PDB file of C-alpha atoms in Angstrom:
ATOM      1  CA  MET A1472      -2.084   4.646  49.949  1.00  0.00           C
ATOM      2  CA  ASN A1473      -4.982   7.032  50.013  1.00  0.00           C
ATOM      3  CA  LEU A1474      -5.026   9.996  47.774  1.00  0.00           C
ATOM      4  CA  THR A1475      -6.695  13.395  48.762  1.00  0.00           C
ATOM      5  CA  GLN A1476      -9.344  14.684  46.222  1.00  0.00           C
ATOM      6  CA  ALA A1477      -7.046  17.389  44.916  1.00  0.00           C
ATOM      7  CA  GLN A1478      -4.589  14.407  44.104  1.00  0.00           C
ATOM      8  CA  THR A1479      -7.018  12.263  42.744  1.00  0.00           C
ATOM      9  CA  GLU A1480      -8.005  14.933  40.588  1.00  0.00           C
ATOM     10  CA  GLN A1481      -4.719  16.049  39.412  1.00  0.00           C
ATOM     11  CA  LEU A1482      -3.848  12.672  38.368  1.00  0.00           C
ATOM     12  CA  VAL A1483      -7.242  12.107  36.659  1.00  0.00           C
ATOM     13  CA  SER A1484      -6.368  15.323  34.517  1.00  0.00           C
ATOM     14  CA  GLN A1485      -2.980  14.077  33.791  1.00  0.00           C
ATOM     15  CA  ILE A1486      -4.353  10.798  32.607  1.00  0.00           C
ATOM     16  CA  VAL A1487      -7.103  12.581  30.293  1.00  0.00           C
ATOM     17  CA  THR A1488      -4.392  15.114  29.038  1.00  0.00           C
ATOM     18  CA  ARG A1489      -1.800  12.008  27.785  1.00  0.00           C
ATOM     19  CA  LEU A1490      -5.170  10.060  26.298  1.00  0.00           C
ATOM     20  CA  ALA A1491      -6.184  13.215  24.485  1.00  0.00           C
ATOM     21  CA  GLU A1492      -2.458  13.889  23.364  1.00  0.00           C
ATOM     22  CA  ARG A1493      -2.378  10.314  22.275  1.00  0.00           C
ATOM     23  CA  GLU A1494      -5.619  10.830  20.342  1.00  0.00           C
ATOM     24  CA  ARG A1495      -4.037  13.313  18.128  1.00  0.00           C
ATOM     25  CA  ARG A1496      -0.787  11.421  17.259  1.00  0.00           C
ATOM     26  CA  VAL A1497      -0.433   9.793  14.018  1.00  0.00           C
ATOM     27  CA  HIS A1498       2.441   7.329  13.365  1.00  0.00           C
ATOM     28  CA  ALA A1499       3.134   7.470   9.517  1.00  0.00           C
ATOM     29  CA  LEU A1500       5.535   4.817   8.207  1.00  0.00           C
ATOM     30  CA  LEU A1501       6.543   2.969   4.972  1.00  0.00           C
ATOM     31  CA  LEU A1502       6.065  -0.859   4.408  1.00  0.00           C
ATOM     32  CA  PRO A1503       9.575  -1.626   5.108  1.00  0.00           C
ATOM     33  CA  GLN A1504       9.344  -0.259   8.381  1.00  0.00           C
ATOM     34  CA  LEU A1505       5.921  -1.918   9.105  1.00  0.00           C
ATOM     35  CA  ARG A1506       7.653  -5.323   8.227  1.00  0.00           C
ATOM     36  CA  ALA A1507      10.637  -4.612  10.470  1.00  0.00           C
ATOM     37  CA  GLY A1508       8.050  -4.333  13.642  1.00  0.00           C
ATOM     38  CA  LEU A1509       6.722  -1.574  15.602  1.00  0.00           C
ATOM     39  CA  ASP A1510       7.897  -0.688  19.107  1.00  0.00           C
ATOM     40  CA  THR A1511       5.601  -1.054  21.985  1.00  0.00           C
ATOM     41  CA  SER A1512       6.043   2.953  22.362  1.00  0.00           C
ATOM     42  CA  VAL A1513       4.019   3.417  19.026  1.00  0.00           C
ATOM     43  CA  PHE A1514       0.931   1.734  20.589  1.00  0.00           C
ATOM     44  CA  LEU A1515       1.407   3.795  23.912  1.00  0.00           C
ATOM     45  CA  HIS A1516       1.586   7.167  22.241  1.00  0.00           C
ATOM     46  CA  HIS A1517      -0.157   7.109  18.875  1.00  0.00           C
ATOM     47  CA  ALA A1518      -3.721   6.669  18.170  1.00  0.00           C
ATOM     48  CA  THR A1519      -3.360   6.189  14.449  1.00  0.00           C
ATOM     49  CA  LEU A1520      -1.005   4.016  12.441  1.00  0.00           C
ATOM     50  CA  HIS A1521      -0.888   5.713   8.887  1.00  0.00           C
ATOM     51  CA  LEU A1522       0.780   3.241   6.324  1.00  0.00           C
ATOM     52  CA  MET A1523       2.014   5.232   3.196  1.00  0.00           C
ATOM     53  CA  LEU A1524       1.869   3.590  -0.241  1.00  0.00           C
ATOM     54  CA  PRO A1525       2.162   0.058   0.057  1.00  0.00           C
ATOM     55  CA  ASP A1526       2.457  -2.470  -3.045  1.00  0.00           C
ATOM     56  CA  LEU A1527      -0.743  -4.266  -4.401  1.00  0.00           C
ATOM     57  CA  ALA A1528       1.372  -7.986  -3.315  1.00  0.00           C
ATOM     58  CA  PHE A1529       0.806  -6.370   0.733  1.00  0.00           C
ATOM     59  CA  ILE A1530      -2.666  -5.324   0.202  1.00  0.00           C
ATOM     60  CA  HIS A1531      -3.643  -8.470  -1.118  1.00  0.00           C
ATOM     61  CA  GLN A1532      -1.815 -10.219   1.959  1.00  0.00           C
ATOM     62  CA  LEU A1533      -3.662  -8.057   4.405  1.00  0.00           C
ATOM     63  CA  ALA A1534      -7.002  -9.110   2.527  1.00  0.00           C
ATOM     64  CA  GLN A1535      -6.263 -12.649   3.145  1.00  0.00           C
ATOM     65  CA  PHE A1536      -4.825 -12.034   6.522  1.00  0.00           C
ATOM     66  CA  ASP A1537      -1.783 -13.648   5.987  1.00  0.00           C
ATOM     67  CA  THR A1538      -0.091 -14.342   9.213  1.00  0.00           C
ATOM     68  CA  HIS A1539       3.468 -15.387   7.574  1.00  0.00           C
ATOM     69  CA  CYS A1540       3.754 -11.861   6.609  1.00  0.00           C
ATOM     70  CA  PRO A1541       5.359  -9.763   9.107  1.00  0.00           C
ATOM     71  CA  ALA A1542       3.790  -6.363   8.146  1.00  0.00           C
ATOM     72  CA  VAL A1543       0.322  -8.292   8.293  1.00  0.00           C
ATOM     73  CA  VAL A1544       1.096  -9.492  11.855  1.00  0.00           C
ATOM     74  CA  ALA A1545       2.220  -5.717  12.840  1.00  0.00           C
ATOM     75  CA  LEU A1546      -1.177  -4.422  11.693  1.00  0.00           C
ATOM     76  CA  ASN A1547      -2.834  -7.071  13.576  1.00  0.00           C
ATOM     77  CA  GLU A1548      -0.893  -6.090  16.956  1.00  0.00           C
ATOM     78  CA  ALA A1549      -1.812  -2.449  16.323  1.00  0.00           C
ATOM     79  CA  TRP A1550      -5.443  -3.201  16.014  1.00  0.00           C
ATOM     80  CA  SER A1551      -5.136  -5.105  19.371  1.00  0.00           C
ATOM     81  CA  TRP A1552      -3.839  -1.882  20.773  1.00  0.00           C
ATOM     82  CA  GLY A1553      -6.896  -0.345  19.788  1.00  0.00           C
ATOM     83  CA  MET A1554      -5.186   1.775  16.987  1.00  0.00           C
ATOM     84  CA  LYS A1555      -6.792   2.915  13.953  1.00  0.00           C
ATOM     85  CA  VAL A1556      -5.051   2.112  10.835  1.00  0.00           C
ATOM     86  CA  HIS A1557      -5.040   4.277   7.490  1.00  0.00           C
ATOM     87  CA  ILE A1558      -3.538   3.437   4.240  1.00  0.00           C
ATOM     88  CA  SER A1559      -2.535   5.581   1.508  1.00  0.00           C
ATOM     89  CA  LEU A1560      -2.513   4.072  -1.831  1.00  0.00           C
ATOM     90  CA  HIS A1561      -1.554   5.080  -5.374  1.00  0.00           C
ATOM     91  CA  ARG A1562      -4.691   5.813  -7.340  1.00  0.00           C
ATOM     92  CA  GLN A1563      -3.351   3.207 -10.075  1.00  0.00           C
ATOM     93  CA  LEU A1564      -3.961   0.442  -7.557  1.00  0.00           C
ATOM     94  CA  LEU A1565      -7.771   1.469  -6.948  1.00  0.00           C
ATOM     95  CA  PRO A1566      -8.801  -1.063  -9.794  1.00  0.00           C
ATOM     96  CA  ALA A1567      -7.093  -4.005  -8.329  1.00  0.00           C
ATOM     97  CA  LEU A1568      -8.084  -3.768  -4.596  1.00  0.00           C
ATOM     98  CA  PRO A1569      -9.605  -7.106  -2.978  1.00  0.00           C
ATOM     99  CA  MET A1570     -12.753  -4.866  -2.172  1.00  0.00           C
ATOM    100  CA  THR A1571     -14.743  -7.493  -0.601  1.00  0.00           C
ATOM    101  CA  ALA A1572     -12.053  -8.755   1.787  1.00  0.00           C
ATOM    102  CA  LEU A1573     -10.907  -5.265   2.573  1.00  0.00           C
ATOM    103  CA  ARG A1574     -14.184  -3.937   3.519  1.00  0.00           C
ATOM    104  CA  ARG A1575     -14.349  -6.619   6.432  1.00  0.00           C
ATOM    105  CA  LEU A1576     -11.026  -5.010   8.176  1.00  0.00           C
ATOM    106  CA  PRO A1577     -11.070  -1.965  10.423  1.00  0.00           C
ATOM    107  CA  LEU A1578      -9.126   0.430   7.909  1.00  0.00           C
ATOM    108  CA  THR A1579      -9.721   3.923   6.314  1.00  0.00           C
ATOM    109  CA  PHE A1580      -7.880   4.584   2.816  1.00  0.00           C
ATOM    110  CA  SER A1581      -7.074   7.682   1.228  1.00  0.00           C
ATOM    111  CA  ASP A1582      -5.358   7.979  -2.510  1.00  0.00           C
ATOM    112  CA  ASN A1583      -1.507   9.592  -2.638  1.00  0.00           C
ATOM    113  CA  GLN A1584      -3.142  12.846  -2.603  1.00  0.00           C
ATOM    114  CA  GLY A1585      -5.244  12.529   0.269  1.00  0.00           C
ATOM    115  CA  LEU A1586      -8.662  11.995  -0.758  1.00  0.00           C
ATOM    116  CA  ALA A1587     -10.856   9.381   0.723  1.00  0.00           C
ATOM    117  CA  ILE A1588     -11.293   6.127  -0.697  1.00  0.00           C
ATOM    118  CA  ARG A1589     -14.471   4.512   0.198  1.00  0.00           C
ATOM    119  CA  LEU A1590     -15.363   0.612  -0.668  1.00  0.00           C
ATOM    120  CA  HIS A1591     -18.835   0.107  -1.300  1.00  0.00           C
ATOM    121  CA  ALA A1592     -19.961  -3.652  -1.442  1.00  0.00           C
ATOM    122  CA  SER A1593     -23.691  -4.058  -1.790  1.00  0.00           C
ATOM    123  CA  LYS A1594     -25.574  -4.672  -5.323  1.00  0.00           C
ATOM    124  CA  VAL A1595     -27.339  -1.054  -5.293  1.00  0.00           C
ATOM    125  CA  LEU A1596     -25.869   2.264  -4.838  1.00  0.00           C
ATOM    126  CA  SER A1597     -28.494   4.765  -3.701  1.00  0.00           C
ATOM    127  CA  TYR A1598     -28.703   8.373  -2.678  1.00  0.00           C
ATOM    128  CA  ARG A1599     -28.753   7.258   1.033  1.00  0.00           C
ATOM    129  CA  ASP A1600     -25.248   5.517   0.798  1.00  0.00           C
ATOM    130  CA  ILE A1601     -23.685   8.940  -0.409  1.00  0.00           C
ATOM    131  CA  ALA A1602     -25.518  11.573   0.657  1.00  0.00           C
ATOM    132  CA  THR A1603     -23.113  12.449   3.624  1.00  0.00           C
ATOM    133  CA  LEU A1604     -19.881  11.486   1.890  1.00  0.00           C
ATOM    134  CA  ASP A1605     -17.363  14.245   1.199  1.00  0.00           C
ATOM    135  CA  PRO A1606     -15.289  14.260  -2.126  1.00  0.00           C
ATOM    136  CA  GLY A1607     -13.109  11.588  -3.067  1.00  0.00           C
ATOM    137  CA  TRP A1608     -13.539   7.890  -4.372  1.00  0.00           C
ATOM    138  CA  LEU A1609     -16.188   5.473  -4.364  1.00  0.00           C
ATOM    139  CA  LEU A1610     -15.328   1.913  -5.553  1.00  0.00           C
ATOM    140  CA  ILE A1611     -17.983  -0.538  -6.380  1.00  0.00           C
ATOM    141  CA  ALA A1612     -18.170  -4.010  -8.257  1.00  0.00           C
ATOM    142  CA  SER A1613     -19.211  -3.841 -12.064  1.00  0.00           C
ATOM    143  CA  ALA A1614     -22.426  -5.352 -11.368  1.00  0.00           C
ATOM    144  CA  THR A1615     -23.519  -2.733  -8.943  1.00  0.00           C
ATOM    145  CA  LEU A1616     -26.677  -0.613 -10.027  1.00  0.00           C
ATOM    146  CA  VAL A1617     -26.416   3.185  -9.262  1.00  0.00           C
ATOM    147  CA  THR A1618     -29.837   4.853  -8.893  1.00  0.00           C
ATOM    148  CA  PRO A1619     -30.287   7.860 -11.014  1.00  0.00           C
ATOM    149  CA  LEU A1620     -30.129  10.155  -8.050  1.00  0.00           C
ATOM    150  CA  ALA A1621     -26.886   8.811  -6.757  1.00  0.00           C
ATOM    151  CA  GLN A1622     -25.608   9.439 -10.008  1.00  0.00           C
ATOM    152  CA  GLU A1623     -26.489  12.914  -9.934  1.00  0.00           C
ATOM    153  CA  THR A1624     -25.399  13.416  -6.639  1.00  0.00           C
ATOM    154  CA  LEU A1625     -21.917  11.739  -7.127  1.00  0.00           C
ATOM    155  CA  SER A1626     -21.110  14.332  -9.805  1.00  0.00           C
ATOM    156  CA  ALA A1627     -22.545  17.360  -7.266  1.00  0.00           C
ATOM    157  CA  ARG A1628     -20.336  16.190  -4.343  1.00  0.00           C
ATOM    158  CA  HIS A1629     -17.202  15.505  -6.381  1.00  0.00           C
ATOM    159  CA  ILE A1630     -17.127  11.831  -5.933  1.00  0.00           C
ATOM    160  CA  GLN A1631     -15.078   9.894  -8.500  1.00  0.00           C
ATOM    161  CA  LEU A1632     -16.977   6.601  -8.973  1.00  0.00           C
ATOM    162  CA  LEU A1633     -14.839   3.548 -10.142  1.00  0.00           C
ATOM    163  CA  ARG A1634     -16.114   0.172 -11.121  1.00  0.00           C
ATOM    164  CA  GLN A1635     -14.091  -2.745 -10.444  1.00  0.00           C
ATOM    165  CA  GLU A1636     -14.323  -5.337 -13.144  1.00  0.00           C
TER     166      GLU A1636
END
């Protein structure tokens, strides 16, 4: 089957339009819905999966990549389809997050009010680490050294620093 140039251009235009629509779509769900599994249409029509307010037990299962947990398996499948995964959390869970394990996963986080949560795993927090950050939360280990300029910048940029014990 040979397509004319006009038909080829129209086909390419339709594909680009559908991909652009997919890129804007977010599929939001709760943990019970994720445990039940995801329909293939979610992967085809959405670029981002937003898991809202999961419990700490699930977060630990995710950090340990527990393949016996159906919700962890569903997230792995979403990643295999190229989806971005965003998790919104209650602020009360922030001190208990398994920061080191979660940092390795392709995830973004926010609190229940939409403020970004970032995980910082290195031993020193410098100005360079926070110079471009928007307001939100920054989780660091209790032993992390914060430089004076970084401390000043945190306040100026409205970034809440939370040390994990």
